[in-house]
Amino acid sequence: MTGPAAIAIALTAVGLGLAACGGGGGSTGSASVAADAPVGAVPAYNKSRMSVATAKPVDAYVMLGGRAKTCWFNPSAPLFPDHVYRADVSPDGQKVKITIHDKRNLGRAGKLAYTIDFHQQGASTIVTSKNLTMTPEQAAKMQFDINRWKSGQTNCSKEWPEVVAQPAAQ
């Protein structure tokens, strides 16, 4: 295997190894997380911006993407069985995007439903999520889990957050 796919696989493997070793390579930083979103009930908004402190985009992806695959898309009990997970890692590992798609026949990706974008900004990785077609409850659950995982939790929560209704447009 050659080209961008081989590089993406290699970067993911390196990220997994670094995550398992607590960062390794003489790094003094930790994968601590800072969030711009309020704690508590998750509003029914389409975008949330958060910063994963001291983690490179590919490392933040390994941490959050692995949990998303385990908790939302595991083969034995998927939380979102009508959707599929896809990820795109740039050859240099500086930009990563997870996309969630409606599932078509044979499990292939259909219409884009949700995105999680990882990109470097200064010393931090900025993680931006956007709901395109998921229900407000599904999007709130995804954002709830992303926020939990950024704060260091690693479990797959069965809790579904309360969705705060947005005021009607006038």
Coordinates of C-alpha atoms in Angstrom, one line a residue:
M1 CA 0.0 0.0 0.0
T2 CA 1.4 3.4 -0.9
G3 CA 0.3 7.0 -1.0
P4 CA -2.0 9.0 1.3
A5 CA -3.8 5.9 2.6
A6 CA -0.5 4.4 3.8
I7 CA 0.5 7.6 5.4
A8 CA -2.8 8.0 7.2
I9 CA -2.6 4.4 8.5
A10 CA 1.0 5.0 9.7
L11 CA 0.0 8.3 11.4
T12 CA -2.9 6.6 13.1
A13 CA -0.6 3.7 14.3
V14 CA 1.9 6.3 15.7
G15 CA -0.9 8.2 17.4
L16 CA -2.2 5.0 18.9
G17 CA 1.2 4.1 20.2
L18 CA 1.8 7.6 21.6
A19 CA -1.7 7.5 23.3
A20 CA -0.9 4.2 24.9
C21 CA 2.4 5.4 26.2
G22 CA 0.9 8.6 27.7
G23 CA 2.3 10.8 24.9
G24 CA 5.9 9.5 24.9
G25 CA 8.6 11.1 22.9
G26 CA 9.6 13.4 25.9
S27 CA 6.4 15.2 25.8
T28 CA 5.6 17.1 29.0
G29 CA 2.1 18.0 28.0
S30 CA -1.0 16.0 28.7
A31 CA -4.2 15.6 26.7
S32 CA -6.1 17.9 29.0
V33 CA -9.2 19.5 27.5
A34 CA -10.7 22.9 27.6
A35 CA -14.3 23.4 26.3
D36 CA -16.1 26.6 25.2
A37 CA -19.5 24.9 25.7
P38 CA -21.5 25.2 28.9
V39 CA -21.8 22.2 31.2
G40 CA -25.2 20.7 31.8
A41 CA -28.1 20.4 29.4
V42 CA -26.9 20.4 25.8
P43 CA -28.5 23.0 23.6
A44 CA -29.9 22.0 20.2
Y45 CA -27.3 24.0 18.3
N46 CA -25.6 22.9 15.1
K47 CA -22.0 23.9 16.0
S48 CA -19.7 23.6 19.0
R49 CA -16.1 24.7 19.1
M50 CA -13.7 23.3 21.6
S51 CA -10.0 23.2 22.1
V52 CA -8.0 20.0 23.0
A53 CA -5.0 21.5 24.8
T54 CA -1.5 20.2 24.0
A55 CA -2.7 17.5 21.6
K56 CA -1.9 17.5 17.9
P57 CA -4.8 16.9 15.5
V58 CA -4.0 13.3 14.8
D59 CA -3.6 12.6 18.6
A60 CA -6.9 14.3 19.4
Y61 CA -8.5 12.2 16.6
V62 CA -7.0 9.0 18.0
M63 CA -8.4 9.8 21.4
L64 CA -11.9 11.0 20.4
G65 CA -12.3 9.0 17.2
G66 CA -11.5 5.7 18.9
R67 CA -14.1 6.4 21.6
A68 CA -16.7 7.4 19.0
K69 CA -16.1 4.1 17.1
T70 CA -16.2 2.0 20.3
C71 CA -19.3 3.7 21.8
W72 CA -21.4 4.8 18.8
F73 CA -20.5 2.3 16.1
N74 CA -19.4 -1.0 17.7
P75 CA -20.6 -4.0 15.8
S76 CA -22.4 -5.7 18.7
A77 CA -24.5 -2.8 20.0
P78 CA -24.2 0.3 17.9
L79 CA -25.8 3.5 19.3
F80 CA -26.4 4.8 15.8
P81 CA -27.1 1.7 13.7
D82 CA -28.5 3.7 10.8
H83 CA -25.2 5.6 10.3
V84 CA -21.6 4.9 9.4
Y85 CA -18.3 6.4 10.5
R86 CA -15.7 7.7 8.1
A87 CA -12.4 9.5 8.8
D88 CA -10.0 11.4 6.6
V89 CA -6.5 12.2 7.8
S90 CA -4.2 14.6 5.9
P91 CA -0.9 13.2 4.9
D92 CA 0.9 15.3 7.4
G93 CA -1.6 14.5 10.2
Q94 CA -2.4 18.2 10.8
K95 CA -6.0 18.1 9.6
V96 CA -8.4 15.3 10.4
K97 CA -12.1 15.1 9.8
I98 CA -14.6 12.5 11.0
T99 CA -17.8 12.3 9.0
I100 CA -20.9 10.4 10.0
H101 CA -23.2 9.4 7.1
D102 CA -26.6 7.9 6.7
K103 CA -26.2 4.2 6.0
R104 CA -27.1 3.0 2.6
N105 CA -27.4 -0.5 1.3
L106 CA -24.5 -2.8 2.3
G107 CA -23.4 -0.4 5.0
R108 CA -21.9 2.1 2.6
A109 CA -21.9 5.8 3.4
G110 CA -24.8 7.9 2.1
K111 CA -25.8 11.4 2.9
L112 CA -23.5 13.4 5.2
A113 CA -25.2 13.7 8.6
Y114 CA -22.5 15.0 11.1
T115 CA -18.9 16.2 11.0
I116 CA -16.2 16.5 13.6
D117 CA -13.2 18.5 12.3
F118 CA -9.7 18.6 14.0
H119 CA -7.2 21.3 13.0
Q120 CA -4.2 22.9 14.5
Q121 CA -4.5 26.5 15.9
G122 CA -1.4 27.7 17.7
A123 CA -0.5 25.2 20.4
S124 CA -3.9 23.6 20.5
T125 CA -6.1 21.4 18.3
I126 CA -9.5 22.9 17.7
V127 CA -12.3 20.4 17.4
T128 CA -15.5 21.7 15.7
S129 CA -18.6 19.6 15.3
K130 CA -21.5 20.3 13.1
N131 CA -24.9 18.6 12.8
L132 CA -26.3 18.4 9.3
T133 CA -29.2 15.9 9.4
M134 CA -29.0 14.0 12.8
T135 CA -32.0 14.5 15.0
P136 CA -31.6 17.1 17.8
E137 CA -31.5 14.2 20.3
Q138 CA -28.8 12.3 18.4
A139 CA -26.7 15.5 17.9
A140 CA -27.0 16.4 21.6
K141 CA -25.9 12.8 22.5
M142 CA -22.9 13.1 20.2
Q143 CA -21.9 16.5 21.6
F144 CA -22.5 15.3 25.2
D145 CA -20.1 12.3 24.6
I146 CA -17.5 14.5 22.9
N147 CA -17.5 16.9 25.8
R148 CA -17.2 14.0 28.3
W149 CA -14.3 12.4 26.4
K150 CA -12.5 15.7 26.1
S151 CA -12.7 16.1 29.9
G152 CA -10.9 12.8 30.3
Q153 CA -13.8 10.3 30.7
T154 CA -13.3 7.2 28.7
N155 CA -16.5 5.2 29.2
C156 CA -19.5 4.7 26.9
S157 CA -22.4 6.5 28.7
K158 CA -25.9 5.3 28.2
E159 CA -27.1 8.7 29.3
W160 CA -28.9 10.9 26.8
P161 CA -28.8 14.6 27.6
E162 CA -31.9 16.8 27.7
V163 CA -32.3 18.8 24.5
V164 CA -33.0 22.4 25.1
A165 CA -35.6 23.7 22.7
Q166 CA -34.6 26.7 20.7
P167 CA -37.0 29.7 20.6
A168 CA -39.1 29.9 17.5
A169 CA -37.9 32.4 14.8
Q170 CA -40.0 35.5 14.6

